[in-house]
Amino acid sequence: MSVSDPAQVHTFCRICEPGCGLLAEVADGAVVRLQPDSDHPVHKGFACHKGVHYLQVHDDPDRIDRPLKRMNPRSEERGVFEPIEWDDAVREIAEKLLQLRGDHGRNSVGIYQGNPSAFNGAYYANAASIARGFDTRMRFSAGTQDTSAKYAASEAIYGASMAHPIPDLLHTDYFLCLGSNPAVSHMTLIHISDPMAKIRNVKKRGGTTLFVNPRQIESAGPETGEVLLIKPDTDFYFLAGIVHEIAFGIGFDREEVQRHAKGIDELLDFVAHYPVERVAEVTGIQAARIRQVAAEFCAAPSASVYMATGVNQGRQGALAYWMLNMVSLLSGNLGRRGGNIYSRGVADVVQNSKRRRADPFFTGPLGTMRTVSGDLPAALLPDFIDNADDPIRALIVVSGNPLLSVGGGARLREAFGKLELIVTIDLYRTVTGEMADYVLPATDWLEREDINFLNTMGVAIEPYVQYTPAVVVPAGERRDDWWILSRILQEMGVATLLDDPHPDPFAIVDAVMNDSGLSVDLLKKMPCQTAVLPEAVPSQVFSIAVQHDDGLIDCFPAVFESACRTAADIYDELVAEPLGQLKLITRRTNFMVNSWLHNLPVLKQGVHQDNPLWINPDDARRLSLVDGDTVHVSNRYGKVDAVLVCDDTLRTGVVAMTHGWGQGAARGLDVARRHPGVNANQLSPTGAGAFDPLSNQSHLTGINVEVSRDTRTAAGGNL
């Protein structure tokens, strides 16, 4: 087929939750164009620029096509890598893993799983069995940098970590949105097409959207709603104040709540400590305004509430999610059309994440701790490597870049130098890959068949399931993540899918979809390979999502008690902070995703070619700083230098940087290395005090910093 007459393949994006439908044009075995799929029954031609520009990732000459082996010691700053045959690579890796396990025990091997793996259907469906094959408790993931607060809270409140009542944006009359910027990030743990269109429709229906954020975000405006500027890392107190106002001011239908919940008196005793007057002192929002929000929320015909990464990454993300669910429950909007609902999707799978025991904590090598969805806190990864009694000695990194995404990068880099084996499975040789002993080339999402498996269950406002074939044959010797890991396990003598002459990584997916009368083969025959599923039934929050044995929502889980005491201590700490204390938040942009997309020339535009420190002009004047100054940003955890950019969208007292920069050492990434930026996670805490012990969630936003001008540079320098 000629380039002038390309074939068209219906596929979908796998960068973030919406999974927007895309149309790939293929000629002579190559993808020549990606565009939004106007025929898609749900997305109907919507896709953002990141998905469309993914073709630059696919065609990037810096992609790795063959397995690479490090040929010089890791102590040398610059890695020297040579190609190695697949069979030799997996054999050598397996031999080393077996030797370490034999000499030092099962927990000498650790696994770190990055965010992209959640959008890889074949891998995600088989991840649990693959992890069991490596037989280690040393499991870590990017989840403890972005979403584990929600998983831990849902497990306590509903009895299942995958029970997440999502805002019914298609019908709501009032939408309260905390710590999210849908115009940029498209929301998380919710699957919805064109989220900004849904938010604009709230106002078109005569409803209200209110964003709660430390800056005037891009999502706000005349067509959507206003922003209530809050001090960073205080969302828990704001939500507790709303619950207090509902409980002791507006009132709630106790008899109706008792039909579905227990622990109500204990909840009320707790929120009694957080009246709006007291909450106003730390949130920076006037008591009258908090009362108004509570009143409007309860008076609306229907109201929904949502929080995302900007809240999760604070010190009390799990408690904030608890309060969020209590706002929905006490206001009568939980399990109600237009409120917060549970979307069954393709199958009832929430029971697979049912809480196993009331007390999830155990005594580990570093003290009392827990796992969340099987993962230990990534903030403790360097501590586990440095643990004198039982250290991690080998680390396998799957589609992740922990040196940039985990807090305290310098300490983690030092710890990585002590490992006897590092294996990365990725598209590129990243900063983490530069420290690896083996870098194994993975397929991208245009090179593998897939199903939007994760987002078909429990979090889809418009539930559907879509299959995509591999749009093109993988280049070089790239392999799917599940195949690479299974091949290593096979060499270790562990049974895997590859033992079958015709391995089917979608067998689990087929079994799940069978509940809805679907299969991979049926999807292949449907228009856009997509089956649209029934709309969510709001009341299924109570009949499906709640997994406690007594069938009741727990309004005051016992596991929260110690965190509640910590909340009081943090409140006192916030009140005592000096006037003018600067708080660093994470700023999402349209020019990157976490540590992805750094090597795309099209996304290196203007000030976004680097990672500046954004600051409110009033704070800049107070500190005698101007646009273009090079500044030192520091705290007791670390120090970075950045170029200053004034930004009046920020609340005073708030500075911002973007997560995931710092690719200067990635010699395999030409564009990213020339625009490295700085890694803001150097300013994040590491170790025992770096995460919420309730959820393992790393503390990555609302961090105290000091900012001073670098006197070695001239003021007013250009970016």
XYZ file of C-alpha atoms in Angstrom:
719
model
C 0.000 0.000 0.000
C 1.422 3.398 -0.928
C 1.926 6.338 1.396
C -0.769 8.190 -0.546
C -3.297 5.510 0.332
C -2.765 4.701 4.035
C -4.739 2.157 6.018
C -6.632 3.380 9.064
C -6.529 1.599 12.418
C -8.813 2.447 15.334
C -6.744 2.599 18.522
C -6.583 4.649 21.717
C -4.174 6.737 23.770
C -2.549 5.292 26.870
C -1.062 8.355 28.513
C -3.807 9.069 31.056
C -7.197 7.851 32.264
C -9.579 8.955 29.466
C -7.869 6.667 26.932
C -9.022 8.896 24.091
C -9.915 7.203 20.828
C -7.337 7.743 18.093
C -7.159 6.928 14.412
C -3.764 5.775 13.212
C -2.877 6.028 9.548
C -0.443 3.333 8.458
C 1.514 3.161 5.217
C 4.308 0.771 4.281
C 4.323 -0.649 7.807
C 4.785 2.720 9.504
C 2.422 5.035 11.366
C 2.324 8.266 9.369
C -0.338 10.113 11.352
C -2.272 10.027 14.628
C -5.506 11.983 14.938
C -8.626 11.988 17.119
C -11.092 9.265 16.122
C -14.340 11.002 15.136
C -16.058 7.608 14.818
C -15.382 6.589 18.418
C -18.761 6.035 20.120
C -17.661 7.711 23.374
C -14.842 10.152 22.647
C -16.356 11.303 19.318
C -13.264 12.996 17.986
C -11.790 14.408 21.191
C -8.140 13.832 22.069
C -5.554 16.167 23.511
C -2.267 17.167 21.904
C -0.240 14.760 24.030
C -1.823 11.694 22.478
C -1.624 13.075 18.956
C 2.041 13.993 19.410
C 2.888 10.554 20.793
C 4.023 9.701 17.291
C 7.194 11.641 18.159
C 7.830 9.109 20.920
C 7.160 6.212 18.591
C 9.531 7.553 15.926
C 12.143 8.915 18.316
C 15.643 7.902 17.177
C 16.635 7.749 20.853
C 14.331 4.781 21.501
C 16.192 1.586 22.356
C 15.670 -1.325 19.971
C 17.923 -3.995 21.470
C 18.753 -5.186 24.988
C 21.715 -3.277 26.400
C 24.279 -4.383 28.953
C 26.428 -2.038 31.002
C 30.087 -2.695 30.317
C 31.720 -0.497 32.962
C 31.283 -0.252 36.748
C 28.277 1.684 37.998
C 30.614 3.789 40.114
C 31.711 5.508 36.908
C 29.412 8.445 36.190
C 28.959 7.751 32.491
C 27.553 4.369 31.560
C 28.995 2.407 28.644
C 26.407 0.061 27.122
C 26.677 -2.596 24.436
C 23.921 -4.634 22.737
C 23.326 -8.143 24.029
C 21.136 -10.958 22.710
C 17.815 -11.493 24.486
C 18.605 -15.055 25.510
C 21.954 -14.022 26.956
C 20.454 -11.034 28.787
C 17.619 -12.922 30.471
C 19.903 -15.830 31.345
C 22.472 -13.556 32.987
C 19.778 -11.602 34.841
C 18.085 -14.790 36.036
C 21.392 -16.296 37.197
C 22.208 -13.195 39.221
C 18.732 -13.049 40.770
C 18.902 -16.737 41.736
C 22.364 -16.246 43.227
C 21.242 -13.252 45.307
C 18.097 -15.029 46.493
C 20.098 -18.107 47.412
C 22.717 -16.112 49.299
C 20.514 -13.478 50.930
C 16.862 -14.589 50.819
C 13.739 -13.688 48.883
C 13.650 -10.013 49.890
C 17.048 -9.294 48.390
C 15.138 -8.622 45.144
C 12.942 -5.540 44.751
C 10.525 -4.464 42.024
C 9.502 -0.903 41.172
C 6.539 -0.461 38.845
C 6.003 2.865 37.063
C 2.808 4.644 36.122
C 2.640 3.576 32.415
C 2.150 -0.053 33.426
C -1.360 0.804 34.646
C -2.293 1.657 31.047
C -0.864 -1.555 29.603
C -3.770 -4.009 29.571
C -1.847 -7.239 29.040
C 0.730 -6.374 31.678
C -1.790 -4.983 34.169
C -3.977 -8.080 33.895
C -1.018 -10.349 34.655
C 0.961 -8.104 37.026
C -0.137 -9.920 40.173
C 0.916 -13.358 38.927
C 4.204 -11.962 37.606
C 4.923 -10.330 40.974
C 4.165 -13.597 42.764
C 6.700 -15.277 40.508
C 9.471 -13.067 41.872
C 8.343 -14.004 45.403
C 9.416 -10.838 47.220
C 7.757 -8.452 49.634
C 9.987 -5.672 48.333
C 7.420 -4.249 45.923
C 7.160 -0.535 45.161
C 5.313 1.551 42.621
C 4.501 5.064 41.461
C 1.154 4.565 43.200
C 2.705 5.755 46.451
C 3.585 8.996 44.688
C 0.103 9.720 43.323
C -2.915 7.590 44.295
C -2.286 5.344 47.304
C -4.023 7.815 49.643
C -7.303 7.011 47.919
C -6.734 3.262 47.896
C -5.948 3.164 51.616
C -8.910 5.357 52.537
C -11.380 3.384 50.417
C -10.161 0.127 51.928
C -10.943 1.498 55.394
C -14.240 3.242 54.554
C -15.773 0.780 52.098
C -13.806 -2.379 52.800
C -12.170 -2.471 49.355
C -9.323 -0.422 47.922
C -10.956 -0.238 44.482
C -14.232 1.249 45.753
C -14.135 4.826 44.459
C -17.439 6.710 44.163
C -16.805 9.122 41.301
C -18.571 12.420 40.551
C -21.525 11.960 38.202
C -20.466 14.824 35.954
C -23.095 13.979 33.353
C -25.913 14.926 35.734
C -24.531 16.902 38.662
C -25.813 20.374 39.571
C -22.856 21.278 41.804
C -19.301 20.081 41.301
C -16.694 20.672 44.014
C -13.232 19.898 42.617
C -10.144 19.920 44.862
C -6.486 19.646 43.834
C -7.206 18.902 40.187
C -6.729 20.823 36.961
C -8.778 18.855 34.397
C -7.817 21.140 31.512
C -4.236 19.951 31.919
C -4.327 16.553 33.628
C -7.738 15.180 32.529
C -8.388 13.863 36.055
C -7.249 10.662 37.734
C -9.066 7.554 38.994
C -11.985 8.621 36.822
C -12.509 7.599 33.204
C -14.354 10.243 31.199
C -14.171 11.668 27.704
C -13.367 15.377 27.267
C -13.686 16.251 30.968
C -13.697 20.000 30.366
C -16.735 19.685 28.103
C -18.535 17.846 30.905
C -17.576 20.585 33.365
C -18.722 23.336 31.004
C -22.032 21.510 30.674
C -22.593 21.784 34.423
C -22.861 25.545 34.038
C -24.919 25.242 30.854
C -27.443 23.229 32.886
C -27.601 26.087 35.380
C -25.292 24.386 37.874
C -22.104 25.416 39.649
C -18.484 24.270 39.565
C -16.088 25.374 42.278
C -12.386 24.590 42.119
C -10.305 24.540 45.302
C -6.640 25.073 44.503
C -3.611 27.172 45.523
C -3.580 28.826 42.071
C -5.981 30.181 39.475
C -5.887 27.071 37.312
C -6.482 26.839 33.578
C -9.698 24.876 34.159
C -11.426 27.849 35.796
C -13.140 30.667 33.945
C -16.475 32.172 32.891
C -17.589 28.943 31.159
C -16.760 26.664 34.086
C -16.411 28.196 37.538
C -14.234 30.106 39.970
C -11.294 29.056 42.111
C -11.311 29.182 45.879
C -7.654 29.818 46.713
C -6.551 27.563 49.535
C -3.250 27.276 51.373
C -1.380 24.157 50.241
C -1.770 20.905 52.168
C -4.837 22.057 54.134
C -7.619 20.438 52.080
C -8.331 17.939 54.830
C -9.238 20.748 57.237
C -11.370 22.474 54.600
C -13.370 19.281 54.024
C -13.590 18.592 57.769
C -15.030 22.090 58.195
C -17.696 21.345 55.587
C -18.593 18.076 57.347
C -18.806 20.006 60.632
C -21.121 22.565 59.048
C -23.383 19.853 57.615
C -23.436 17.923 60.896
C -23.935 20.791 63.334
C -25.326 23.601 61.228
C -27.278 22.549 58.168
C -28.274 19.145 59.498
C -28.534 15.749 57.812
C -30.964 12.859 57.571
C -29.499 10.634 60.272
C -32.019 7.850 59.775
C -31.150 7.590 56.078
C -27.417 7.694 56.760
C -27.750 4.951 59.386
C -29.302 2.681 56.761
C -25.950 2.616 55.019
C -23.305 3.516 57.582
C -21.902 2.972 61.050
C -19.584 4.975 63.291
C -21.599 8.173 62.836
C -21.252 9.363 66.456
C -17.493 8.813 66.379
C -17.288 10.819 63.137
C -19.239 13.689 64.681
C -17.068 13.648 67.791
C -14.007 13.966 65.574
C -15.209 16.776 63.277
C -16.461 18.683 66.339
C -12.809 19.742 66.700
C -12.867 21.461 63.303
C -15.539 24.176 63.172
C -15.226 26.532 60.218
C -13.780 29.349 62.328
C -10.913 27.107 63.389
C -10.468 25.663 59.901
C -10.280 29.148 58.380
C -7.136 29.850 60.387
C -5.064 27.256 58.496
C -6.790 27.108 55.090
C -6.713 30.837 54.457
C -10.392 30.709 53.436
C -12.824 32.794 55.441
C -15.247 30.947 57.698
C -18.244 32.574 56.006
C -17.050 31.313 52.623
C -16.671 27.747 53.885
C -20.196 27.942 55.315
C -21.431 29.192 51.958
C -19.817 26.273 50.124
C -21.414 23.789 52.540
C -24.815 25.455 52.191
C -24.688 25.574 48.395
C -23.513 21.978 48.203
C -26.409 20.771 50.357
C -29.000 23.015 48.676
C -28.193 21.894 45.127
C -30.585 19.342 43.567
C -27.526 17.109 43.274
C -23.891 17.674 44.194
C -20.645 15.804 43.651
C -17.135 16.173 45.031
C -13.755 15.081 43.728
C -10.100 15.376 44.689
C -6.935 14.442 42.857
C -3.156 14.449 42.979
C -2.814 17.936 44.437
C -4.509 16.650 47.587
C -3.267 13.057 47.510
C 0.373 14.148 47.655
C -0.046 16.195 50.819
C 0.573 14.856 54.282
C -3.067 13.902 54.887
C -4.401 12.715 51.545
C -6.098 9.644 52.999
C -7.876 11.654 55.701
C -8.939 14.205 53.085
C -10.478 11.414 50.997
C -12.262 10.180 54.111
C -13.762 13.627 54.684
C -14.674 13.903 51.006
C -16.710 10.713 51.210
C -18.350 11.907 54.412
C -19.367 15.174 52.699
C -21.078 13.119 50.006
C -22.692 10.700 52.493
C -24.019 13.220 55.016
C -25.312 15.587 52.316
C -27.383 12.773 50.810
C -25.435 12.755 47.534
C -23.675 9.413 47.836
C -25.291 6.827 45.582
C -27.527 9.452 44.020
C -27.874 10.498 40.384
C -25.732 13.604 39.975
C -23.832 12.868 43.177
C -20.970 10.444 43.771
C -21.650 7.047 42.261
C -19.980 3.694 41.696
C -19.723 2.625 38.072
C -19.695 -1.142 37.741
C -18.323 -1.103 34.199
C -17.472 -4.387 32.524
C -17.561 -6.540 35.682
C -17.881 -6.549 39.460
C -14.238 -6.636 40.473
C -14.258 -4.471 43.586
C -14.474 -7.605 45.731
C -11.043 -8.619 44.431
C -9.607 -5.700 46.420
C -11.528 -6.501 49.605
C -9.770 -5.723 52.871
C -8.070 -8.814 54.226
C -7.756 -7.770 57.848
C -8.918 -4.897 60.014
C -5.368 -3.983 61.049
C -3.139 -3.834 57.945
C 0.053 -3.019 59.853
C 2.885 -5.426 60.541
C 6.367 -5.284 61.992
C 8.870 -5.071 59.181
C 12.635 -4.609 58.964
C 12.195 -0.834 59.315
C 9.541 -0.877 62.033
C 5.751 -0.881 61.891
C 4.477 -0.487 58.346
C 1.911 -1.715 55.841
C 1.452 -2.329 52.152
C -1.175 -0.601 49.991
C -2.278 -2.653 46.990
C 0.779 -4.782 47.681
C 3.216 -1.863 47.673
C 5.569 -0.636 50.372
C 6.262 3.121 50.558
C 8.645 4.141 47.779
C 9.870 6.910 50.082
C 11.598 4.119 52.046
C 13.263 2.512 49.021
C 16.734 3.874 49.884
C 16.242 2.735 53.500
C 15.438 -0.796 52.356
C 18.559 -0.788 50.183
C 20.661 0.526 53.084
C 19.116 -1.826 55.661
C 22.146 -3.511 57.194
C 20.309 -6.650 58.311
C 18.450 -7.512 55.097
C 19.196 -5.093 52.238
C 17.684 -5.070 48.789
C 20.511 -6.129 46.485
C 18.748 -6.186 43.099
C 16.061 -3.942 41.645
C 13.880 -4.462 38.592
C 12.270 -1.237 37.317
C 9.263 -1.633 35.016
C 8.357 1.477 32.973
C 9.408 3.760 35.799
C 11.989 6.412 36.569
C 12.279 6.413 40.372
C 15.377 8.621 40.422
C 13.142 11.473 39.235
C 9.770 10.534 40.684
C 10.593 9.369 44.223
C 11.447 12.017 46.818
C 15.031 12.682 47.806
C 16.657 11.813 44.493
C 20.232 12.352 45.694
C 19.854 9.846 48.516
C 18.197 7.341 46.196
C 21.007 7.705 43.657
C 23.540 6.968 46.388
C 21.571 3.903 47.457
C 21.286 2.649 43.865
C 25.076 2.652 43.705
C 25.098 -0.084 46.358
C 22.865 -2.481 44.410
C 24.447 -5.520 42.795
C 21.937 -5.601 39.938
C 19.621 -3.022 38.343
C 17.388 -3.922 35.404
C 15.179 -1.369 33.664
C 12.418 -2.167 31.192
C 11.566 0.968 29.260
C 11.286 2.768 25.937
C 14.432 4.774 26.618
C 17.651 4.706 28.582
C 16.472 7.195 31.186
C 18.288 8.689 34.171
C 17.431 5.508 36.071
C 18.494 3.445 33.062
C 21.897 5.146 33.095
C 22.541 3.418 36.428
C 21.262 0.041 35.232
C 23.230 -3.089 34.463
C 20.704 -4.099 31.809
C 18.287 -1.882 29.861
C 15.603 -3.936 28.123
C 13.599 -2.424 25.226
C 9.831 -2.351 25.676
C 7.160 -1.863 23.051
C 5.187 1.359 23.026
C 1.409 1.411 22.775
C 1.415 1.558 18.986
C 3.391 -1.696 18.901
C 1.218 -3.909 21.097
C -2.364 -5.101 21.163
C -4.247 -3.833 24.152
C -7.512 -3.354 26.036
C -8.402 -0.404 28.288
C -8.613 -2.902 31.124
C -7.969 -0.717 34.176
C -10.520 1.966 33.356
C -13.360 -0.361 32.386
C -14.081 -1.210 36.015
C -15.290 0.969 38.851
C -14.266 4.466 37.729
C -15.874 5.042 34.311
C -18.541 7.729 33.957
C -19.129 6.544 30.381
C -18.245 2.858 30.700
C -16.968 1.110 27.605
C -14.322 -1.430 26.719
C -12.053 -1.116 23.684
C -9.610 -3.452 21.998
C -6.782 -2.310 19.758
C -4.506 -4.441 17.654
C -0.843 -3.632 17.453
C -0.945 -0.786 14.949
C 2.501 -1.720 13.612
C 5.052 -4.452 14.195
C 7.515 -3.592 16.996
C 10.731 -2.081 15.737
C 13.994 -3.905 16.306
C 13.873 -6.387 19.176
C 11.369 -4.573 21.393
C 9.148 -6.834 23.488
C 6.048 -6.387 25.646
C 6.594 -5.840 29.362
C 4.735 -9.018 30.342
C 6.868 -11.062 27.932
C 10.163 -9.640 29.230
C 9.358 -10.343 32.867
C 7.908 -13.764 32.076
C 11.024 -14.620 30.103
C 13.250 -13.739 33.095
C 11.039 -15.822 35.393
C 11.132 -18.701 32.927
C 14.938 -18.704 33.124
C 14.578 -18.755 36.923
C 12.529 -21.932 36.677
C 9.188 -20.289 37.496
C 6.045 -21.287 35.588
C 4.799 -18.483 33.312
C 2.468 -17.823 30.402
C 5.374 -18.532 28.090
C 5.263 -22.214 29.049
C 2.163 -22.442 26.845
C 2.978 -22.908 23.147
C 0.348 -20.254 22.422
C 0.459 -17.853 25.384
C -2.591 -15.643 25.804
C -1.907 -12.592 27.997
C -5.559 -11.579 27.606
C -7.013 -14.785 29.066
C -7.696 -13.001 32.367
C -9.291 -10.099 30.502
C -11.548 -12.498 28.613
C -12.603 -14.120 31.887
C -13.498 -10.737 33.384
C -15.372 -9.539 30.303
C -17.375 -12.741 30.172
C -19.481 -11.272 32.992
C -20.807 -8.761 30.452
C -21.105 -11.269 27.608
C -17.995 -9.932 25.892
C -14.681 -11.308 24.717
C -11.639 -10.097 22.859
C -12.863 -11.835 19.709
C -16.246 -10.088 19.929
C -14.608 -6.691 20.434
C -12.495 -7.193 17.319
C -15.670 -7.370 15.225
C -17.311 -4.236 16.639
C -17.075 -0.714 15.196
C -13.892 0.899 16.572
C -13.413 -2.457 18.380
C -15.464 -0.872 21.158
C -18.447 -2.014 23.241
C -20.382 0.700 25.073
C -21.569 -0.572 28.460
C -24.680 0.300 30.480
C -24.721 3.567 32.416
C -23.843 3.338 36.078
C -26.623 2.635 38.590
C -26.029 5.153 41.426
C -27.284 2.903 44.219
C -24.607 0.324 43.414
C -22.330 2.308 45.727
C -24.207 0.549 48.524
C -24.954 -2.793 46.867
C -21.575 -3.400 45.178
C -18.877 -0.971 46.310
C -19.318 -1.526 50.059
C -17.414 -4.713 50.882
C -17.447 -4.739 54.690
C -18.984 -7.960 55.967
C -21.848 -6.053 57.596
C -22.571 -4.161 54.382
C -22.092 -0.766 56.048
C -19.834 2.170 55.277
C -17.448 2.827 58.146
C -17.632 6.527 59.035
C -14.832 6.274 61.583
C -12.439 3.433 60.726
C -10.324 2.335 63.677
C -7.229 2.393 61.476
C -7.591 6.194 61.208
C -7.281 6.862 64.941
C -3.540 7.517 65.035
C -3.776 9.679 61.894
C -6.500 11.709 63.559
C -4.113 12.497 66.405
C -1.473 13.458 63.847
C -3.994 15.797 62.205
C -4.229 17.753 65.434
C -0.443 18.013 65.620
C -0.182 19.188 62.005
C -2.878 21.774 62.669
C -0.829 23.197 65.554
C 2.277 23.198 63.374
C 0.497 25.129 60.600
C -0.833 27.715 63.032
C 2.663 28.261 64.433
C 4.348 28.778 61.047
C 5.953 32.182 60.548
C 4.253 34.780 58.385
C 5.635 34.621 54.864
C 6.514 30.915 54.939
C 6.665 29.730 51.317
C 5.033 26.436 50.316
C 6.176 24.513 47.250
C 3.471 22.794 45.199
C 3.649 20.616 42.098
C 2.470 22.321 38.927
C 1.052 20.194 36.122
C 1.588 21.523 32.600
C 0.539 20.675 29.059
C 4.153 20.007 28.142
C 4.930 16.804 29.996
C 3.474 13.947 32.056
C 5.452 12.976 35.163
C 8.883 12.079 33.749
C 7.430 11.102 30.330
C 7.504 13.074 27.086
C 10.726 14.885 27.997
C 12.334 13.966 24.689
C 9.638 15.475 22.444
C 10.901 18.595 20.636
C 7.337 19.816 20.033
C 6.771 20.148 23.781
C 9.866 22.253 24.420
C 8.222 25.656 24.097
C 9.094 28.987 25.703
C 9.434 28.930 29.449
C 8.451 25.246 29.423
C 11.796 24.289 27.918
C 13.005 24.230 31.505
C 11.564 23.809 34.993
C 11.393 27.302 36.496
C 10.279 28.276 39.958
C 6.917 30.034 39.632
C 6.196 32.687 42.245
C 3.521 35.274 42.947
C 4.796 38.772 42.021
C 4.014 40.055 45.532
C 6.260 37.386 47.038
C 8.948 38.170 44.486
C 8.902 41.870 45.443
C 9.002 40.999 49.143
C 12.144 38.955 48.495
C 13.649 41.549 46.110
C 13.467 39.130 43.199
C 12.571 39.713 39.547
C 11.740 37.604 36.508
C 14.789 35.793 35.203
C 16.740 35.701 38.462
C 18.498 32.465 39.233
C 17.376 31.513 42.717
C 18.299 28.982 45.356
C 15.314 26.944 46.516
C 16.165 25.081 49.686
C 14.959 23.388 52.840
C 16.316 20.837 55.293
C 15.957 18.069 52.679
C 17.868 19.584 49.784
C 18.602 22.479 47.495
C 18.087 23.240 43.804
C 18.771 26.232 41.602
C 16.055 27.441 39.247
C 15.140 30.399 37.085
C 12.401 32.573 38.579
C 9.158 33.279 36.708
C 6.515 35.562 38.211
C 2.992 34.179 38.033
C 0.015 36.039 39.458
C -2.183 32.923 39.242
C -0.482 31.623 42.395
C -1.806 32.430 45.820
C 0.659 34.533 47.805
C 2.940 32.337 49.873
C 2.920 29.623 47.216
C 5.686 28.701 44.786
C 5.494 25.950 42.195
C 7.684 23.612 40.175
C 6.842 20.687 37.920
C 7.411 17.081 38.938
C 9.664 14.751 36.958
C 12.391 16.997 35.529
C 16.132 16.405 35.853
C 17.182 14.329 32.830
C 20.643 15.895 32.581
C 22.388 12.552 33.167
C 20.256 10.728 30.585
C 22.859 10.498 27.845
C 20.496 8.401 25.750
C 17.925 11.237 25.542
C 19.201 13.982 23.285
C 16.383 16.536 23.672
C 15.781 15.910 27.385
C 19.491 16.095 28.168
C 19.741 19.479 26.439
C 16.733 20.749 28.439
C 17.235 18.930 31.739
C 15.546 21.278 34.183
C 15.922 20.523 37.864
C 14.397 17.769 39.950
C 12.057 19.396 42.469
C 11.874 16.104 44.364
C 15.305 16.940 45.787
C 13.280 19.180 48.115
C 10.917 16.388 49.166
C 11.439 14.484 52.392
C 12.853 10.992 52.348
C 12.869 8.250 54.949
C 10.531 7.541 57.851
C 8.930 10.999 57.969
C 8.488 11.326 54.223
C 5.130 9.623 53.801
C 1.751 9.144 55.399
C 2.016 5.824 57.289
C -1.726 5.314 56.823
C -1.426 5.155 53.031
C 2.323 5.061 52.185
C 1.658 8.231 50.153
C 4.819 10.303 49.681
C 4.736 13.928 50.810
C 5.409 15.761 47.535
C 3.415 18.990 47.727
C 2.876 21.770 50.257
C 6.525 21.536 51.277
C 8.156 24.385 53.196
C 10.982 26.048 51.266
C 13.163 29.129 51.380
C 13.932 31.112 48.227
C 16.927 33.423 47.799
C 18.618 35.084 44.868
C 21.851 33.675 43.489
C 24.109 36.690 43.875
C 26.488 35.297 41.270
C 23.981 36.009 38.473
C 22.680 39.310 37.165
C 19.073 40.224 37.849
C 16.659 40.222 34.972
C 18.435 37.498 33.027
C 16.605 35.888 30.143
C 15.222 32.388 30.140
